[in-house]
CSV table of C-alpha atoms in Angstrom, one decimal:
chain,number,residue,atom,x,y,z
A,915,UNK,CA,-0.9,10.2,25.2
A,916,UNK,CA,0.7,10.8,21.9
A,917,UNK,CA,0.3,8.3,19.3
A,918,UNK,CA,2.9,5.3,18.9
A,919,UNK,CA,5.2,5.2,16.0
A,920,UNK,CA,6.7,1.7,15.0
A,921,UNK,CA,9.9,2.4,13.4
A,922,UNK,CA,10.5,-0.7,11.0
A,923,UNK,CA,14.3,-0.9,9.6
A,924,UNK,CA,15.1,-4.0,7.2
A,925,UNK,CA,18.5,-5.6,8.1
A,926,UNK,CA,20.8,-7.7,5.8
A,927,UNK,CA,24.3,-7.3,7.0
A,928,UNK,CA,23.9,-3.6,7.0
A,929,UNK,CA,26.3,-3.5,9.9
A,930,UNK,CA,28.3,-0.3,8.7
A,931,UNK,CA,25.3,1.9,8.6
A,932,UNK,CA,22.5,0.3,11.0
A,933,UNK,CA,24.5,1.7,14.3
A,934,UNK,CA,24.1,5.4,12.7
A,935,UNK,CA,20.4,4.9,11.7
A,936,UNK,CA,19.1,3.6,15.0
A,937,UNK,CA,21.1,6.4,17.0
A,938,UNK,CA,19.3,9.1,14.8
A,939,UNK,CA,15.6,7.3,15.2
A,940,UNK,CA,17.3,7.3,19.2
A,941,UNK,CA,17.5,10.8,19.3
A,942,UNK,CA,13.8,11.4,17.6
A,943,UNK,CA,12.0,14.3,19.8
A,944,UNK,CA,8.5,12.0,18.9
A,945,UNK,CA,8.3,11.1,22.5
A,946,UNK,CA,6.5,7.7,21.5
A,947,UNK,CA,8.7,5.5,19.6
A,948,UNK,CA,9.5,1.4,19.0
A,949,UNK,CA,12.1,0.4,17.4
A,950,UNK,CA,12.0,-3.0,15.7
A,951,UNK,CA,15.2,-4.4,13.3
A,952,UNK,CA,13.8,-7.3,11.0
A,953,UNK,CA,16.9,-8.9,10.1
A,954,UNK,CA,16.9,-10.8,6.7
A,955,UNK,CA,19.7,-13.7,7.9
A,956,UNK,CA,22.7,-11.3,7.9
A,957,UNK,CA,26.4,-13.0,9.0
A,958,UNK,CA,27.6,-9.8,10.3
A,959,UNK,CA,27.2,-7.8,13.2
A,960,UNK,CA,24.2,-6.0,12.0
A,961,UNK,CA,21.7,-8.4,15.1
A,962,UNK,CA,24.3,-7.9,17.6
A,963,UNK,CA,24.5,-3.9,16.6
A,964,UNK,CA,20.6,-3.7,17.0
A,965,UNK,CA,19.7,-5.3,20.2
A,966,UNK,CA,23.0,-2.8,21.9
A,967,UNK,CA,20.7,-0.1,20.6
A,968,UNK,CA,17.4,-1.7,22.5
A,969,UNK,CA,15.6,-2.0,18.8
A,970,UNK,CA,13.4,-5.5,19.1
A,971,UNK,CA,14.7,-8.0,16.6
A,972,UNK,CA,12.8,-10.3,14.4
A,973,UNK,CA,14.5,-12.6,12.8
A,974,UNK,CA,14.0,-14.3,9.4
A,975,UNK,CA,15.7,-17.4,8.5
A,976,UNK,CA,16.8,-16.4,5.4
A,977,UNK,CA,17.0,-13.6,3.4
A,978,UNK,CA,13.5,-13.3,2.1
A,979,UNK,CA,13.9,-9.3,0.5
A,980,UNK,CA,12.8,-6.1,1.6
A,981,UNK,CA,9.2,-6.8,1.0
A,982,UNK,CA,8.7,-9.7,3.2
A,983,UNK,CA,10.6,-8.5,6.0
A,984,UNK,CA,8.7,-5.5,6.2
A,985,UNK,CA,5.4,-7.4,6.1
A,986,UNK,CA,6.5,-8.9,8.9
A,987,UNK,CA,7.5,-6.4,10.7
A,988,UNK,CA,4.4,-4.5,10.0
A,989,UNK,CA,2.3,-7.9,11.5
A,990,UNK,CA,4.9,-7.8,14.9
A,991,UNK,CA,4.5,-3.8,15.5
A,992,UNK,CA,1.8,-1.8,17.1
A,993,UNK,CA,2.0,1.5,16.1
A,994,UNK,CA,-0.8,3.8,15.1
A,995,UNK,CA,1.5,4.9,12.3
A,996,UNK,CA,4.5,3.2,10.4
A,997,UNK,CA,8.2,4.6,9.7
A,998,UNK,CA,9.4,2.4,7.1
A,999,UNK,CA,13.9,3.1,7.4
A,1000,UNK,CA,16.4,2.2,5.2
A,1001,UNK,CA,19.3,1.6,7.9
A,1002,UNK,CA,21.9,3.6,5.5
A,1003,UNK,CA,19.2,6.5,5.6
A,1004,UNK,CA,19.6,8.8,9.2
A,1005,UNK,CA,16.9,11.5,10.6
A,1006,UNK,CA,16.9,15.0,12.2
A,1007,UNK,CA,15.7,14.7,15.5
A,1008,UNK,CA,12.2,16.1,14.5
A,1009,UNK,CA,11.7,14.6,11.2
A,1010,UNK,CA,8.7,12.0,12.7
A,1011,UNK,CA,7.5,14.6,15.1
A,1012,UNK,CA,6.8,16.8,11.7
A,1013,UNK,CA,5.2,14.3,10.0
A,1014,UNK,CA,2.9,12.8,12.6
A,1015,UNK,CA,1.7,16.5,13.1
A,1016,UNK,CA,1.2,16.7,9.4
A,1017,UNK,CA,-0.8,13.2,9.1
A,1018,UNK,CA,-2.8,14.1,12.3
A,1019,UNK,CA,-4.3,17.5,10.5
A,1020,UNK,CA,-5.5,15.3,7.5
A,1021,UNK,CA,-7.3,11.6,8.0
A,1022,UNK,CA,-7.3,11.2,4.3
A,1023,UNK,CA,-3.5,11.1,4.2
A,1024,UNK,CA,-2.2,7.8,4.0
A,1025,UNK,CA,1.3,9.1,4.1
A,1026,UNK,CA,4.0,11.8,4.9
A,1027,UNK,CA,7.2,12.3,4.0
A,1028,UNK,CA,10.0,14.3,4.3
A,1029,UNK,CA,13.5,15.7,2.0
A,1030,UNK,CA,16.1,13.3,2.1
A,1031,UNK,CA,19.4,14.6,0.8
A,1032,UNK,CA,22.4,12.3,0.0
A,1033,UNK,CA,24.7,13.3,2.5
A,1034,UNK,CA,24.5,16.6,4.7
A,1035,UNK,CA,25.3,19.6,2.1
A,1036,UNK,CA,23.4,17.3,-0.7
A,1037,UNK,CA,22.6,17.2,-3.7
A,1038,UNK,CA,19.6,15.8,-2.9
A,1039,UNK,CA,18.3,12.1,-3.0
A,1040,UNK,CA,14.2,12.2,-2.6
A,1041,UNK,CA,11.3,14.7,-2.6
A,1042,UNK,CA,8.8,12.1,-3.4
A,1043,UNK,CA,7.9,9.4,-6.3
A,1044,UNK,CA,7.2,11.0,-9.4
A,1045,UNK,CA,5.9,9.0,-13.0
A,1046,UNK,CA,6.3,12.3,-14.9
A,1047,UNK,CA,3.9,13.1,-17.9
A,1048,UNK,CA,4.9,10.6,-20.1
A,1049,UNK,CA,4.6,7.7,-17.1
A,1050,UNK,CA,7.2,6.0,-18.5
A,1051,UNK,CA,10.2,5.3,-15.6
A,1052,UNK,CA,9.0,6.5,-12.2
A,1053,UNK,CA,12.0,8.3,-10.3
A,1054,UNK,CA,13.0,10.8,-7.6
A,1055,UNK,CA,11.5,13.8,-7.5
A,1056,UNK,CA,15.3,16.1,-7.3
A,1057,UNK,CA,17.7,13.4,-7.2
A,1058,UNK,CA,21.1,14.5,-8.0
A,1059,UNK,CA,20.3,17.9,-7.6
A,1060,UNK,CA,21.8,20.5,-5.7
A,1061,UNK,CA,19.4,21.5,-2.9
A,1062,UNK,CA,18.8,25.2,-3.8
A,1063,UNK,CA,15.1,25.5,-2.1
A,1064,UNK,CA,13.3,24.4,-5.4
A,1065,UNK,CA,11.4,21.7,-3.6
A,1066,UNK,CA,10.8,23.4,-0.2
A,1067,UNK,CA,6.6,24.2,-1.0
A,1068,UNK,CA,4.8,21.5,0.7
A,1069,UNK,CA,1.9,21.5,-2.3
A,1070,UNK,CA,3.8,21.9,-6.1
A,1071,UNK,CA,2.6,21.5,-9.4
A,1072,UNK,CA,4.4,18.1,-9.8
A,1073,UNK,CA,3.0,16.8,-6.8
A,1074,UNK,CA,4.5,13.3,-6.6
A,1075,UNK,CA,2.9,10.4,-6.5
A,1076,UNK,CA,4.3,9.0,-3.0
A,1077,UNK,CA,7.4,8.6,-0.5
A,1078,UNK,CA,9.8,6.7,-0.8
A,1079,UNK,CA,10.4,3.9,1.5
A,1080,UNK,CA,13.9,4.8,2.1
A,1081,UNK,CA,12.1,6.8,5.2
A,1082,UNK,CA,8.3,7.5,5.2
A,1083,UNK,CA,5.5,7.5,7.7
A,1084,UNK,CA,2.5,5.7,7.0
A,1085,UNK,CA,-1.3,6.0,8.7
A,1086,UNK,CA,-1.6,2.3,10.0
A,1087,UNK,CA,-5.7,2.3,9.2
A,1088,UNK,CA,-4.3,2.8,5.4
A,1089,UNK,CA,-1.7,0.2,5.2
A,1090,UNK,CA,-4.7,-2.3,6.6
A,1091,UNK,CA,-6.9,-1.2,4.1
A,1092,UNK,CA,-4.8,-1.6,1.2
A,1093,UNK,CA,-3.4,-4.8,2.6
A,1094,UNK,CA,-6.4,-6.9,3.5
A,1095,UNK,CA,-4.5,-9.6,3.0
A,1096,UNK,CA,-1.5,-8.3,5.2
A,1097,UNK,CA,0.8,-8.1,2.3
A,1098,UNK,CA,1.4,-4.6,2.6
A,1099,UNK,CA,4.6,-4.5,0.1
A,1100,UNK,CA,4.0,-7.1,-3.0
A,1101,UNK,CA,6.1,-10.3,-1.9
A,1102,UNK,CA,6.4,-10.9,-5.4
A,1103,UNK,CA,9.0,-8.2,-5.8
A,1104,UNK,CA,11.2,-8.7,-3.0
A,1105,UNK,CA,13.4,-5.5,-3.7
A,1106,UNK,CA,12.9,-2.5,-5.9
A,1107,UNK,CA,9.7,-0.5,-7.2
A,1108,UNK,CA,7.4,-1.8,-4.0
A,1109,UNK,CA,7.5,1.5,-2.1
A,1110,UNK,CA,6.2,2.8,-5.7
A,1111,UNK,CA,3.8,0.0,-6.0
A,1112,UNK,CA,2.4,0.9,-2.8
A,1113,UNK,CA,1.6,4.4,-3.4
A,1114,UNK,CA,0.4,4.2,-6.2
A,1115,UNK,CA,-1.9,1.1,-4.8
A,1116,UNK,CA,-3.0,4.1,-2.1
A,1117,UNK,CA,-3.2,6.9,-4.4
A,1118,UNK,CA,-5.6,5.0,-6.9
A,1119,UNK,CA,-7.8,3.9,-3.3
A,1120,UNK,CA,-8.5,7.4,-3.0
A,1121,UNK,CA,-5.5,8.2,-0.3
A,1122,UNK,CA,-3.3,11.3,0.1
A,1123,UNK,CA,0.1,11.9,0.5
A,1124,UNK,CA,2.2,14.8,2.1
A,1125,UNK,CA,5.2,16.2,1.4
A,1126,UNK,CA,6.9,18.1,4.5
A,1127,UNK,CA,10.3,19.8,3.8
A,1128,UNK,CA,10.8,21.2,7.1
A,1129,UNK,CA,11.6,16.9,7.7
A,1130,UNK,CA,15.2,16.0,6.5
A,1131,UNK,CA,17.6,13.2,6.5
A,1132,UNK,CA,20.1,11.3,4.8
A,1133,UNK,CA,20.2,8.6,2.7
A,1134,UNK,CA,23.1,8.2,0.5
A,1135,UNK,CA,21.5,5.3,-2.4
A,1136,UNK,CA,23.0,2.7,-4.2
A,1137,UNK,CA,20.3,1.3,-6.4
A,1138,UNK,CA,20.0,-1.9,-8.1
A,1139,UNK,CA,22.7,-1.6,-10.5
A,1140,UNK,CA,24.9,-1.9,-6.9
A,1141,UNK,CA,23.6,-5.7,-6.5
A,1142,UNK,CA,24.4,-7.6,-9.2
A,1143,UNK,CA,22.9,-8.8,-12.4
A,1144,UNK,CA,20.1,-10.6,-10.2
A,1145,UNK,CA,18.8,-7.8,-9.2
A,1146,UNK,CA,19.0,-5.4,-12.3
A,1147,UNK,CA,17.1,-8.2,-14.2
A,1148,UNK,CA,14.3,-8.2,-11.0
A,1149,UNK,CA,14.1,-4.8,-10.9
A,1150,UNK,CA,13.0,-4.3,-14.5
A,1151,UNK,CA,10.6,-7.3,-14.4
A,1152,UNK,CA,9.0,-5.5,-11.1
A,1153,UNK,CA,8.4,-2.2,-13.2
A,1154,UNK,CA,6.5,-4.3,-15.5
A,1155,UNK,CA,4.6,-5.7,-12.8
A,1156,UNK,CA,3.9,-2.3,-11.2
A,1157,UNK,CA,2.3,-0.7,-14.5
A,1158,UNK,CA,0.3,-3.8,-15.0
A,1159,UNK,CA,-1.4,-3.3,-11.6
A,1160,UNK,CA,-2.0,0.1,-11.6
A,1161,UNK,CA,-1.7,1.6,-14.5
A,1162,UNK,CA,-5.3,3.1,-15.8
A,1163,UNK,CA,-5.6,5.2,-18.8
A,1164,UNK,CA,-8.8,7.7,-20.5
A,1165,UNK,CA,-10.2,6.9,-23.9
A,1166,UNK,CA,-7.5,9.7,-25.0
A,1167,UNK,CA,-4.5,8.5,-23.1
A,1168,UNK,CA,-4.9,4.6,-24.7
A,1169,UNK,CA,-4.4,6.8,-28.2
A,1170,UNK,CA,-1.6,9.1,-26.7
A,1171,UNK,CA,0.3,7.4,-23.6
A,1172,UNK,CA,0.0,3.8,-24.4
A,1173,UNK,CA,1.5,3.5,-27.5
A,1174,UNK,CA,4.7,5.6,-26.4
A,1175,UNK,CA,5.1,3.4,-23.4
A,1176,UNK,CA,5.1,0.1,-25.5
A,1177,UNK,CA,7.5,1.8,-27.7
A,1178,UNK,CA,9.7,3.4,-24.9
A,1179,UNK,CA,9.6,-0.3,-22.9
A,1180,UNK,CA,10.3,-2.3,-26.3
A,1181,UNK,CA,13.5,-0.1,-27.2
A,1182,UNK,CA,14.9,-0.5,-23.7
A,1183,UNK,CA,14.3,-4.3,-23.3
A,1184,UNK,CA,16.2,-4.9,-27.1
A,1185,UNK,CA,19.0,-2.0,-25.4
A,1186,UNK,CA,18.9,-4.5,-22.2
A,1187,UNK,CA,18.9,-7.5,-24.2
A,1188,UNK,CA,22.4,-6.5,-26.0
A,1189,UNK,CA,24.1,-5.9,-22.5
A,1190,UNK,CA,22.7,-9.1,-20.7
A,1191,UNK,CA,22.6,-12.3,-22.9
A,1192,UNK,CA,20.8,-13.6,-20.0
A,1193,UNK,CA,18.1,-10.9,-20.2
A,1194,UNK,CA,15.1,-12.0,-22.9
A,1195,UNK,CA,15.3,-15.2,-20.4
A,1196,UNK,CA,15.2,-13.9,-17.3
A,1197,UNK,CA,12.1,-12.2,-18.4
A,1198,UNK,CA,10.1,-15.0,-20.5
A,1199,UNK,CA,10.4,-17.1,-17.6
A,1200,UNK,CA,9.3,-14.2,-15.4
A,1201,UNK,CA,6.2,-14.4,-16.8
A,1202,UNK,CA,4.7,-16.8,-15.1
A,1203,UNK,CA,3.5,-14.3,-12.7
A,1204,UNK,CA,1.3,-13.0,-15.0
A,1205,UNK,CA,-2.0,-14.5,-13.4
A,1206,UNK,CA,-1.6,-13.9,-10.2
A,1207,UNK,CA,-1.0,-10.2,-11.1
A,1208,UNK,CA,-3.9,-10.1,-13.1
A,1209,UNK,CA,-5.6,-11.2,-9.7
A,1210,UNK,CA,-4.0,-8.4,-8.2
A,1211,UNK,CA,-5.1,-5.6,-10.7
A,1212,UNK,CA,-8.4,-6.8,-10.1
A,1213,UNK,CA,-7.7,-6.3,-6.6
A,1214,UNK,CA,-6.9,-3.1,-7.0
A,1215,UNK,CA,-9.7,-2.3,-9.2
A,1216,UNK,CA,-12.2,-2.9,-6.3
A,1217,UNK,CA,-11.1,-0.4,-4.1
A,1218,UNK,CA,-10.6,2.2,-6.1
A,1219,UNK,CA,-12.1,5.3,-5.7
């Protein structure tokens, strides 16, 4: 029996793309496939849209972000491995077929991934998380480029750092081990930067991840500058959060990379500051978190290898 894949797609009033996303996890050639819709509270169709397409619906009684909801979808499925969906992304019909044959030829892969383009003749959306050399902003690997065959070599030199979650396969041994606590994405950042939090959480635990090209889809992006000032301001403040947990540095790189990233991050909150009166705030009153992500640093620590 082939292993089961639990295909987990985060709903809030996503009714104009969920329809398109389910059909394309529908037509999957991976012959063992669940479907389950988490639905953060939406007022639209987007419930009603799910259950027509036989996904399982769990849903939440308000809209608790992307992170909860896919905690909890990852506690209600059974899968051996996880696809975490955007429902505006949409598959080729073997795109979880080629990545369950790529994590089933290495057990220390945590993940797999595939090219996602932004629409069907590109340019292209995701090839992977990357920090670049100066680890200063992580970003997609290609986006915005014109899909020409420069990322089509499984292994490169710039090897990213992880998938994004907009659609990704996960080993479900991994997730348990870097979750012990179940909280697979950090709750504390209920949208934006958690997929990146998460593989970076893997990579520094001693996991792999694996880039297949041969796996395509869509996923057109909005980003947070789509959602408001909210969400901007939470973004930033969760890209803090996500170099103070996992950022390590050599003797060398606290003389070399440090300084430019305090630097860098200074300049860009004062830029942020001028656009958003509301900005300095936001994040002063953020920092209350800062214990409990010193807890999870130390967290992290532990099981690093």
């Amino acid at each position: 029996m082939p292993p089961l894949v639990s295909a987990i797609v985060v709903s809030h009033n996503s009714e104009r793309d969920l329809g398109q996303c389910l059909e394309s996890l529908r037509d999957q050639t991976w012959p063992a496939l669940e479907l389950l819709v988490v639905d953060n509270a939406s007022f639209d169709r987007s419930v009603q849209i799910a259950r027509e397409a036989g996904a399982q619906v769990l849903g939440l009684p308000r809209n608790l972000g992307f992170s909860v909801a896919n905690n909890a979808g990852v506690a209600r499925c059974n899968g051996e491995y996880v696809l975490f969906i955007n429902p505006d992304a949409r598959l080729e019909p073997d795109f979880v077929a080629l990545l369950v044959d790529a994590l089933q030829t290495d057990p220390q892969a945590a993940s797999a991934y595939g090219k996602l383009l932004k629409g069907p003749e590109g340019p292209l959306d995701s090839t992977g998380i990357v920090l670049g050399r100066a680890r200063l902003q992580p970003t997609d690997r290609g986006e915005g480029e014109p899909d020409r065959g420069q990322y089509d070599t499984p292994r490169l030199r710039d090897e990213p750092l992880g998938p994004s979650a907009a659609a990704a396969i996960y080993r479900r041994a991994a997730l348990d081990e870097l979750a012990p606590d179940g909280e697979v994405f950090d709750e504390d950042f209920f949208a934006y930067y958690e997929d990146v939090d998460l593989a970076w959480r893997a990579r520094n635990a001693g996991w792999r991840c694996l880039y297949e090209p041969r796996a395509r889809g869509e996923h057109p992006r909005s980003g947070p500058r789509a959602h408001g000032t909210q969400i901007r301001r939470r973004a930033d403040l969760n890209r803090l959060w996500l170099f103070l947990k996992n950022e390590r540095y050599t003797w060398i790189e606290l003389i070399t990379v440090l300084p430019r990233q305090l630097i860098w991050e200074t300049l860009r909150t004062l830029s942020r500051a001028v656009d958003d009166p509301g900005y300095l705030r936001f994040l002063i009153s953020g920092l209350g978190l800062l214990p409990r992500m010193l807890r999870k640093r130390r967290s992290i620590r532990r099981r690093e290898r």
